[in-house]
Coordinates of C-alpha atoms in Angstrom, one line a residue:
M25 CA 2.8 26.6 9.0
Q26 CA -1.2 28.2 9.4
K27 CA -3.0 27.2 12.5
A28 CA -5.2 24.1 12.2
G29 CA -8.4 23.2 13.3
F30 CA -9.7 19.6 13.9
I31 CA -13.5 18.9 14.3
G32 CA -14.1 15.0 15.4
L33 CA -12.0 12.9 17.7
G34 CA -12.9 9.3 17.2
I35 CA -11.2 6.1 16.3
M36 CA -9.7 7.9 13.3
G37 CA -9.6 11.5 14.0
T38 CA -7.6 11.1 17.1
P39 CA -4.6 9.8 15.5
M40 CA -5.1 11.7 12.5
A41 CA -5.0 15.3 15.0
A42 CA -1.8 13.4 17.0
N43 CA 0.2 13.2 13.5
L44 CA -0.7 17.1 12.7
R45 CA 0.9 17.5 16.4
K46 CA 3.8 15.4 16.0
G47 CA 4.6 17.6 12.6
G48 CA 4.1 21.0 14.5
V49 CA 0.9 22.5 13.8
D50 CA -0.7 24.5 16.1
L51 CA -4.1 22.6 16.8
V52 CA -7.0 23.6 18.2
A53 CA -10.0 20.9 18.5
F54 CA -13.4 20.3 19.2
T55 CA -15.2 16.7 19.2
K56 CA -18.6 16.0 21.0
G57 CA -17.2 14.0 24.0
A58 CA -14.1 14.9 25.9
V59 CA -10.6 15.5 24.0
P60 CA -8.7 12.5 24.6
A61 CA -5.8 13.7 27.3
E62 CA -3.3 11.8 24.7
L63 CA -4.1 15.4 22.5
M64 CA -4.3 17.6 25.5
Q65 CA -1.0 16.7 26.8
A66 CA 0.2 17.3 23.3
G67 CA -0.7 20.5 23.6
V68 CA -3.9 20.6 21.5
V69 CA -5.7 23.5 22.4
V70 CA -9.8 22.9 23.5
A71 CA -12.8 24.8 21.7
D72 CA -16.2 24.7 22.9
S73 CA -18.1 24.5 19.5
A74 CA -17.0 24.2 16.1
A75 CA -17.9 27.7 15.3
A76 CA -14.7 28.3 18.3
V77 CA -12.5 26.1 15.8
A78 CA -13.6 27.9 12.8
A79 CA -12.8 31.5 15.0
Q80 CA -9.6 30.5 15.5
A81 CA -8.0 28.7 12.7
D82 CA -7.0 28.9 9.2
V83 CA -7.3 25.2 8.0
I84 CA -10.2 23.5 9.5
F85 CA -10.4 19.4 9.4
I86 CA -13.5 17.7 9.8
M87 CA -13.7 13.8 10.6
V88 CA -17.1 12.6 11.5
P89 CA -19.2 9.5 10.7
D90 CA -22.2 10.7 8.3
T91 CA -23.5 12.9 5.6
P92 CA -25.9 14.5 8.4
D93 CA -22.7 15.1 11.0
V94 CA -21.1 17.0 8.6
E95 CA -24.0 19.1 7.6
R96 CA -24.4 20.1 11.3
V97 CA -21.1 20.7 12.1
L98 CA -20.5 23.3 9.5
F99 CA -23.9 24.6 8.9
G100 CA -25.9 23.8 12.7
E101 CA -26.2 25.9 15.8
N102 CA -22.3 27.1 16.8
G103 CA -21.3 25.8 13.2
V104 CA -18.4 26.3 11.3
A105 CA -20.1 28.8 9.0
E106 CA -20.8 31.0 11.6
S107 CA -16.8 31.7 12.0
L108 CA -15.9 31.5 8.5
R109 CA -14.0 33.9 6.9
A110 CA -11.9 34.5 3.4
G111 CA -8.8 32.6 3.5
Q112 CA -9.8 29.9 5.3
I113 CA -10.1 26.2 3.8
V114 CA -12.6 23.7 5.3
V115 CA -11.2 20.2 4.6
D116 CA -14.1 17.2 5.1
M117 CA -12.4 14.0 5.5
S118 CA -15.3 12.1 6.5
S119 CA -17.0 9.7 4.2
I120 CA -20.2 11.5 3.0
S121 CA -22.6 11.7 -0.1
P122 CA -20.9 13.1 -3.1
M123 CA -23.9 14.8 -3.8
A124 CA -24.1 16.4 -0.5
T125 CA -20.8 17.7 -0.6
R126 CA -20.9 19.9 -3.9
D127 CA -24.1 21.7 -1.8
F128 CA -21.9 21.6 1.4
A129 CA -19.0 23.2 -0.6
A130 CA -21.6 25.8 -2.4
G131 CA -22.3 26.7 1.2
V132 CA -18.6 27.5 2.5
R133 CA -17.6 29.1 -0.4
E134 CA -20.4 31.4 -0.1
R135 CA -19.0 32.8 2.7
G136 CA -15.3 33.5 1.2
A137 CA -13.9 29.9 2.4
E138 CA -12.7 27.3 0.5
Y139 CA -13.8 23.3 0.4
L140 CA -11.9 20.2 0.0
D141 CA -13.7 16.7 0.2
A142 CA -10.9 14.3 1.5
P143 CA -12.0 11.1 2.8
V144 CA -9.6 8.6 3.7
S145 CA -8.6 4.5 3.3
G146 CA -6.4 2.9 5.9
G147 CA -8.4 2.4 8.7
E148 CA -7.4 3.0 12.4
V149 CA -4.1 1.1 11.5
G150 CA -3.2 3.6 8.8
A151 CA -4.3 7.0 10.8
K152 CA -2.2 5.9 13.7
A153 CA 0.8 5.4 11.1
G154 CA 0.2 8.1 9.3
S155 CA -0.2 6.1 6.4
L156 CA -3.5 6.7 5.2
T157 CA -4.7 7.3 1.3
I158 CA -6.1 10.5 0.8
M159 CA -8.5 11.0 -1.9
V160 CA -9.4 14.7 -2.6
G161 CA -11.6 16.7 -4.7
G162 CA -11.4 20.6 -5.1
S163 CA -9.2 23.1 -6.4
Q164 CA -5.5 22.7 -7.4
A165 CA -4.6 26.0 -5.0
S166 CA -6.1 24.6 -2.2
F167 CA -4.8 21.3 -2.4
D168 CA -1.2 22.4 -2.6
A169 CA -2.0 24.5 0.5
V170 CA -3.3 21.8 2.1
T171 CA -0.6 19.2 0.9
P172 CA 1.9 19.2 3.7
Y173 CA -1.0 18.8 6.3
F174 CA -2.1 15.7 4.4
N175 CA 1.5 14.9 4.2
M176 CA 1.3 14.0 8.2
M177 CA -1.6 12.1 8.5
G178 CA -0.6 9.5 4.6
K179 CA 1.4 8.5 2.3
N180 CA -0.6 8.3 -1.0
V181 CA -2.3 11.5 -1.3
S182 CA -4.4 12.6 -4.7
L183 CA -6.2 15.3 -6.2
I184 CA -8.9 13.4 -8.0
G185 CA -10.6 16.4 -9.2
E186 CA -13.1 18.9 -8.4
V187 CA -15.2 19.2 -5.3
G188 CA -17.0 15.8 -4.9
A189 CA -14.4 13.7 -6.9
G190 CA -12.8 13.0 -3.5
Q191 CA -16.2 11.3 -2.3
V192 CA -16.6 9.5 -5.5
C193 CA -13.4 8.0 -5.3
K194 CA -13.7 6.8 -1.3
V195 CA -16.9 5.2 -2.4
A196 CA -15.6 3.5 -5.3
N197 CA -13.1 2.2 -2.8
Q198 CA -15.5 1.0 -0.6
V199 CA -17.4 -1.2 -3.6
I200 CA -13.8 -2.7 -4.3
V201 CA -13.3 -3.0 -1.0
A202 CA -17.1 -5.1 0.2
A203 CA -16.6 -7.4 -3.1
T204 CA -12.9 -8.5 -2.3
I205 CA -14.1 -9.3 1.2
E206 CA -17.3 -11.3 -0.3
A207 CA -14.9 -13.1 -2.7
V208 CA -11.9 -13.8 -0.3
G209 CA -15.0 -15.0 2.3
E210 CA -16.2 -17.2 -0.7
A211 CA -13.4 -18.7 -1.2
L212 CA -12.0 -20.0 2.4
L213 CA -15.5 -20.9 3.4
L214 CA -15.4 -23.5 0.2
A215 CA -12.0 -24.8 1.0
S216 CA -12.8 -25.0 4.6
K217 CA -15.9 -27.0 3.8
A218 CA -14.0 -29.1 1.1
G219 CA -11.8 -30.3 4.1
V220 CA -9.0 -28.8 3.6
D221 CA -6.8 -25.9 5.9
A222 CA -8.4 -22.7 4.9
E223 CA -5.0 -21.0 6.4
K224 CA -2.9 -22.9 4.1
V225 CA -4.7 -22.1 1.2
R226 CA -4.4 -18.2 2.1
Q227 CA -1.1 -18.4 2.2
A228 CA -0.8 -20.2 -0.7
L229 CA -3.2 -17.9 -2.7
M230 CA -0.7 -15.0 -1.4
G231 CA 2.0 -16.4 -3.7
G232 CA -0.3 -16.2 -6.7
F233 CA -2.4 -13.7 -8.7
A234 CA -5.1 -13.8 -6.3
S235 CA -3.1 -11.9 -3.8
S236 CA -4.4 -8.7 -2.3
R237 CA -4.1 -6.9 0.4
I238 CA -7.6 -7.9 1.7
L239 CA -7.0 -11.6 1.2
E240 CA -3.8 -11.0 3.3
V241 CA -5.4 -8.9 6.3
H242 CA -8.5 -9.7 6.3
G243 CA -8.3 -13.4 5.0
E244 CA -6.5 -14.2 8.2
R245 CA -8.9 -12.4 10.5
M246 CA -11.3 -15.4 8.8
T247 CA -9.2 -18.1 9.6
K248 CA -7.8 -16.7 13.2
R249 CA -11.7 -15.7 13.9
T250 CA -10.2 -12.0 15.1
F251 CA -13.1 -10.1 14.2
N252 CA -12.7 -7.3 16.5
P253 CA -12.5 -3.8 14.7
G254 CA -11.0 -2.5 12.5
F255 CA -13.4 -1.0 10.7
R256 CA -17.3 -2.1 11.4
I257 CA -20.0 -3.8 9.7
E258 CA -21.7 -0.3 10.2
L259 CA -19.5 1.9 9.1
H260 CA -18.9 -0.3 5.5
Q261 CA -22.9 0.1 5.6
K262 CA -23.1 3.4 5.7
D263 CA -20.6 3.4 2.5
L264 CA -22.4 1.4 0.7
N265 CA -25.5 3.1 1.1
L266 CA -23.8 6.3 -0.3
A267 CA -22.7 3.7 -3.5
L268 CA -26.4 2.6 -4.0
S269 CA -28.1 5.8 -3.8
T270 CA -25.5 7.3 -5.7
A271 CA -25.6 4.9 -8.7
Q272 CA -29.5 5.3 -8.3
A273 CA -29.7 8.9 -9.1
L274 CA -27.0 8.2 -11.5
G275 CA -29.0 5.5 -13.1
V276 CA -26.5 2.7 -12.5
S277 CA -27.2 -0.6 -11.4
L278 CA -24.0 -2.0 -9.1
P279 CA -25.5 -5.7 -8.5
N280 CA -22.4 -7.1 -6.5
T281 CA -22.2 -4.1 -4.0
A282 CA -25.8 -4.7 -3.3
T283 CA -25.2 -8.2 -2.8
C284 CA -22.4 -7.6 -0.3
Q285 CA -25.2 -4.9 1.3
A286 CA -27.6 -7.9 1.9
L287 CA -24.5 -9.6 3.7
F288 CA -23.8 -7.0 5.7
N289 CA -27.0 -6.6 6.6
A290 CA -27.7 -10.4 7.8
G291 CA -24.5 -9.9 9.7
A292 CA -25.7 -7.1 11.5
A293 CA -28.9 -9.0 12.2
H294 CA -27.2 -11.5 13.9
G295 CA -25.4 -8.8 16.1
G296 CA -22.5 -7.8 14.2
K297 CA -22.9 -4.1 13.6
A298 CA -19.8 -3.7 15.6
W299 CA -17.6 -6.3 13.9
D300 CA -15.2 -5.8 11.5
H301 CA -16.2 -5.9 8.2
S302 CA -14.5 -8.9 7.3
A303 CA -17.1 -10.5 9.5
M304 CA -19.0 -10.3 6.6
V305 CA -18.1 -14.4 6.0
R306 CA -20.0 -15.0 8.9
A307 CA -23.2 -14.2 6.7
L308 CA -22.0 -16.6 4.4
E309 CA -21.2 -19.4 7.0
I310 CA -24.7 -19.1 8.2
M311 CA -26.1 -19.8 4.8
A312 CA -23.3 -22.7 4.5
N313 CA -24.1 -24.2 8.1
H314 CA -20.4 -24.3 8.5
E315 CA -18.2 -22.4 9.9
I316 CA -14.2 -21.8 8.7
G317 CA -11.7 -23.9 10.5
Q318 CA -14.0 -26.4 11.8
L319 CA -14.1 -30.1 10.6
A320 CA -16.0 -30.4 7.6
R321 CA -19.2 -32.7 8.3

């Protein structure tokens, strides 16, 4: 197996890199802060820049927060592009703009390397468990070459189409997740306001057609009032911004996505940027003057 590099060791990147090491991958890494001790103890080699990672690795994984971060890692000072050579594959696993992704891929390919966009779904829990859903855009040959690495980090790995297709798929995922959180929040708030035990309603609905992973996990967060992330509201805001800006560029209307973003904005305005995204329900509760679980008035 080829030597790999990993850039961006945050909440998601650290366990993803750890799973590569568990799989026996020879790994060199760079991150803005200190490389976590657990990775150093696992034998990860520490580089002093993104360029240094690219100089030592054949496959380079990137996991950073947003589009400008990926651009800096790739093309900024001491960026990956400074050390790229023919035969390398750059794999961006961040969730960023599909339009920018195509531009980044073109810049990488101009330097002789290949590019995959491979955003993930499953959150910190999935990253730690190695059970992420990975949505990939790029060539079949590059996908085949990187699939053994993907299988160490995820359980549902799919080549969606050409470069950018993975990011489009991730944006679609985030639209569905946000809308489902909103629907679950409305349903449980309605039940609670009507004087019915929202947790018992949730459990009953889990046995019917309304059942979903979000009702199971985030519905329980809503009834138990456990809003520690998880996946932060500010990150989902970023993803919905990508959805809405892409939709605008394509001439598509996404009215429910816009509503969900407005609810996230309201939560953030009340100090909730770092709350779990299931706390979207708090914006609905503020409008209803009722919190799920309290006695109906």
